[in-house]
Amino acid sequence: DELCDFVRGFNNFAKVRHILIPVNDTMVAGTAQWQIPGHGMHWSLLYLRRNDHVWDPLHLESVMGSWNRTAAQYVAHKFQKLWTTIGISNEITTTPIRKGNVPQQVNCSDCGLHVLIAAEQLVLHDDDIKGRLEALFRSQPDACSRLRRRIYDDLLSQSSISRRPCVSEVPTGAARSGY
């Protein structure tokens, strides 16, 4: 099972307290069957947090009404089965998956950036994710553009590829091919 491979990456999975899982809507509508990998259109974040002996799954979704909730429930259930398989289920219970009310994306292309921003905020601050994300997007309405730029700059700094301008840096009216 794919989750057994996931667990092998930890020295002692029974002591893990936080798991961040990007979730894709690649599921067939209304089923627990996965489509061909790479065919999903949308990403959200499933956050599994352990408080003592209780796993508390939280689904952070930037587009309400997507199929990601079904996928997140399926993944959370697979983890519950995994805990039984590796013998820690008697120590751990799982609460029903909660919906994290987070700011909604304003276009059809920033879902991955919303996942990265939410993951970063969860790693930095494990409390009040809704309030933190709302405050972030209120103070930085261009948070997705800033992250996109930071990723671009980070990739360039680690690459031997010469710097090409971002699309946003191309003068108005200039050709945008090759980007």
Tab-separated table of C-alpha atoms in Angstrom:
chain	number	residue	atom	x	y	z
A	1	ASP	CA	0.000	0.000	0.000
A	2	GLU	CA	1.248	3.494	-0.836
A	3	LEU	CA	0.873	4.691	2.758
A	4	CYS	CA	3.186	1.968	4.045
A	5	ASP	CA	5.886	3.490	1.808
A	6	PHE	CA	5.030	6.890	3.285
A	7	VAL	CA	5.459	5.615	6.865
A	8	ARG	CA	8.850	4.046	6.118
A	9	GLY	CA	10.232	7.575	5.788
A	10	PHE	CA	9.820	8.169	9.536
A	11	ASN	CA	12.043	6.817	12.305
A	12	ASN	CA	9.083	6.369	14.637
A	13	PHE	CA	5.768	7.079	12.962
A	14	ALA	CA	3.892	6.533	16.235
A	15	LYS	CA	5.483	9.768	17.532
A	16	VAL	CA	4.621	11.929	14.512
A	17	ARG	CA	2.327	14.797	15.548
A	18	HIS	CA	1.742	16.734	12.298
A	19	ILE	CA	1.176	15.546	8.724
A	20	LEU	CA	0.544	17.894	5.788
A	21	ILE	CA	-0.922	16.214	2.700
A	22	PRO	CA	-1.663	18.005	-0.585
A	23	VAL	CA	-4.927	16.557	-1.920
A	24	ASN	CA	-5.899	16.503	-5.590
A	25	ASP	CA	-9.368	16.141	-7.118
A	26	THR	CA	-8.306	13.205	-9.280
A	27	MET	CA	-11.060	11.038	-7.775
A	28	VAL	CA	-13.942	9.847	-9.948
A	29	ALA	CA	-17.000	11.865	-8.945
A	30	GLY	CA	-18.959	10.177	-6.162
A	31	THR	CA	-16.571	7.248	-5.692
A	32	ALA	CA	-13.362	6.339	-3.904
A	33	GLN	CA	-11.751	5.388	-7.238
A	34	TRP	CA	-8.726	7.318	-8.464
A	35	GLN	CA	-8.437	8.453	-12.062
A	36	ILE	CA	-5.254	8.437	-14.102
A	37	PRO	CA	-2.508	10.307	-12.181
A	38	GLY	CA	-1.939	13.845	-13.370
A	39	HIS	CA	-5.523	14.460	-14.440
A	40	GLY	CA	-6.646	16.461	-11.414
A	41	MET	CA	-7.507	20.099	-11.738
A	42	HIS	CA	-7.411	21.389	-8.180
A	43	TRP	CA	-5.307	21.124	-4.995
A	44	SER	CA	-6.239	21.557	-1.344
A	45	LEU	CA	-4.503	20.681	1.931
A	46	LEU	CA	-5.306	17.965	4.469
A	47	TYR	CA	-3.714	18.653	7.826
A	48	LEU	CA	-3.573	15.801	10.333
A	49	ARG	CA	-2.664	17.038	13.797
A	50	ARG	CA	-2.243	14.746	16.753
A	51	ASN	CA	-3.201	15.930	20.228
A	52	ASP	CA	-2.209	13.230	22.691
A	53	HIS	CA	-3.987	10.138	21.330
A	54	VAL	CA	-6.410	11.860	18.946
A	55	TRP	CA	-5.766	12.673	15.290
A	56	ASP	CA	-7.704	15.772	14.291
A	57	PRO	CA	-8.013	16.025	10.482
A	58	LEU	CA	-8.586	19.503	9.043
A	59	HIS	CA	-9.269	20.101	5.345
A	60	LEU	CA	-8.197	23.511	4.006
A	61	GLU	CA	-10.007	24.250	0.755
A	62	SER	CA	-9.641	27.449	-1.293
A	63	VAL	CA	-12.515	26.546	-3.672
A	64	MET	CA	-15.697	25.390	-2.000
A	65	GLY	CA	-17.653	22.728	-3.845
A	66	SER	CA	-14.666	20.901	-5.318
A	67	TRP	CA	-14.296	17.108	-5.130
A	68	ASN	CA	-11.285	17.519	-2.860
A	69	ARG	CA	-13.377	17.069	0.297
A	70	THR	CA	-14.233	13.537	-0.811
A	71	ALA	CA	-10.573	12.866	-1.588
A	72	ALA	CA	-9.484	14.315	1.780
A	73	GLN	CA	-11.983	12.100	3.620
A	74	TYR	CA	-10.681	9.094	1.720
A	75	VAL	CA	-7.039	9.895	2.567
A	76	ALA	CA	-7.880	10.486	6.255
A	77	HIS	CA	-9.679	7.127	6.331
A	78	LYS	CA	-6.640	5.429	4.748
A	79	PHE	CA	-4.467	6.834	7.535
A	80	GLN	CA	-6.877	5.469	10.125
A	81	LYS	CA	-6.562	2.029	8.500
A	82	LEU	CA	-2.785	2.445	8.426
A	83	TRP	CA	-2.683	3.057	12.179
A	84	THR	CA	-4.537	-0.232	12.663
A	85	THR	CA	-2.087	-2.002	10.358
A	86	ILE	CA	1.011	-0.773	12.190
A	87	GLY	CA	-0.504	-1.475	15.586
A	88	ILE	CA	-1.046	1.995	17.011
A	89	SER	CA	-4.816	2.229	16.486
A	90	ASN	CA	-5.529	1.182	20.069
A	91	GLU	CA	-3.570	4.264	21.162
A	92	ILE	CA	-5.102	6.691	18.656
A	93	THR	CA	-8.619	7.704	17.672
A	94	THR	CA	-9.570	9.924	14.771
A	95	THR	CA	-12.155	12.684	14.916
A	96	PRO	CA	-14.355	13.385	11.868
A	97	ILE	CA	-12.692	15.562	9.259
A	98	ARG	CA	-13.279	19.257	9.876
A	99	LYS	CA	-13.622	21.934	7.212
A	100	GLY	CA	-11.095	24.723	7.605
A	101	ASN	CA	-12.674	28.007	6.606
A	102	VAL	CA	-9.902	29.725	4.705
A	103	PRO	CA	-9.813	32.633	2.235
A	104	GLN	CA	-11.092	31.607	-1.185
A	105	GLN	CA	-8.928	32.005	-4.249
A	106	VAL	CA	-10.024	34.651	-6.733
A	107	ASN	CA	-8.978	32.848	-9.909
A	108	CYS	CA	-8.679	29.330	-11.300
A	109	SER	CA	-4.898	29.008	-11.047
A	110	ASP	CA	-3.744	29.764	-7.489
A	111	CYS	CA	-4.880	26.607	-5.651
A	112	GLY	CA	-1.348	25.212	-5.404
A	113	LEU	CA	-0.084	28.504	-4.026
A	114	HIS	CA	-2.912	28.533	-1.467
A	115	VAL	CA	-1.812	25.024	-0.393
A	116	LEU	CA	1.801	26.193	0.008
A	117	ILE	CA	0.809	29.335	1.920
A	118	ALA	CA	-1.476	27.343	4.265
A	119	ALA	CA	1.232	24.708	4.808
A	120	GLU	CA	3.804	27.398	5.602
A	121	GLN	CA	1.455	29.063	8.098
A	122	LEU	CA	0.668	25.724	9.761
A	123	VAL	CA	4.361	24.945	10.153
A	124	LEU	CA	5.113	28.399	11.548
A	125	HIS	CA	1.974	28.791	13.685
A	126	ASP	CA	-0.100	25.775	14.669
A	127	ASP	CA	-3.000	27.853	15.974
A	128	ASP	CA	-5.956	29.700	14.432
A	129	ILE	CA	-5.147	28.921	10.806
A	130	LYS	CA	-8.297	30.657	9.550
A	131	GLY	CA	-7.467	33.908	11.335
A	132	ARG	CA	-3.829	33.804	10.268
A	133	LEU	CA	-4.659	33.201	6.609
A	134	GLU	CA	-7.362	35.876	6.576
A	135	ALA	CA	-4.939	38.364	8.152
A	136	LEU	CA	-2.212	37.391	5.677
A	137	PHE	CA	-4.438	37.823	2.606
A	138	ARG	CA	-5.909	41.061	4.021
A	139	SER	CA	-2.459	42.566	4.640
A	140	GLN	CA	-0.973	41.083	1.447
A	141	PRO	CA	-3.691	40.734	-1.213
A	142	ASP	CA	-0.881	39.773	-3.587
A	143	ALA	CA	0.347	36.892	-1.352
A	144	CYS	CA	0.058	34.359	-4.186
A	145	SER	CA	1.997	36.585	-6.588
A	146	ARG	CA	4.661	37.157	-3.928
A	147	LEU	CA	5.015	33.424	-3.329
A	148	ARG	CA	5.144	32.745	-7.058
A	149	ARG	CA	7.977	35.299	-7.319
A	150	ARG	CA	9.801	33.834	-4.297
A	151	ILE	CA	9.657	30.351	-5.837
A	152	TYR	CA	10.921	31.722	-9.151
A	153	ASP	CA	13.809	33.516	-7.436
A	154	ASP	CA	14.667	30.453	-5.329
A	155	LEU	CA	14.731	28.203	-8.393
A	156	LEU	CA	16.941	30.633	-10.276
A	157	SER	CA	19.353	30.947	-7.384
A	158	GLN	CA	19.792	27.161	-7.402
A	159	SER	CA	20.041	26.845	-11.151
A	160	SER	CA	22.735	27.414	-13.728
A	161	ILE	CA	20.067	28.648	-16.152
A	162	SER	CA	20.440	32.301	-17.043
A	163	ARG	CA	17.764	34.582	-15.679
A	164	ARG	CA	14.836	35.260	-17.990
A	165	PRO	CA	12.259	37.879	-17.071
A	166	CYS	CA	9.008	36.767	-15.440
A	167	VAL	CA	5.920	37.367	-17.530
A	168	SER	CA	5.104	40.243	-15.177
A	169	GLU	CA	8.448	41.852	-16.078
A	170	VAL	CA	7.897	41.727	-19.850
A	171	PRO	CA	7.074	45.220	-21.143
A	172	THR	CA	3.469	45.751	-22.201
A	173	GLY	CA	3.004	44.817	-25.833
A	174	ALA	CA	6.146	42.650	-25.939
A	175	ALA	CA	5.893	39.067	-27.136
A	176	ARG	CA	5.393	36.583	-24.310
A	177	SER	CA	6.441	33.418	-26.076
A	178	GLY	CA	8.931	31.138	-24.424
A	179	TYR	CA	7.694	31.634	-20.861
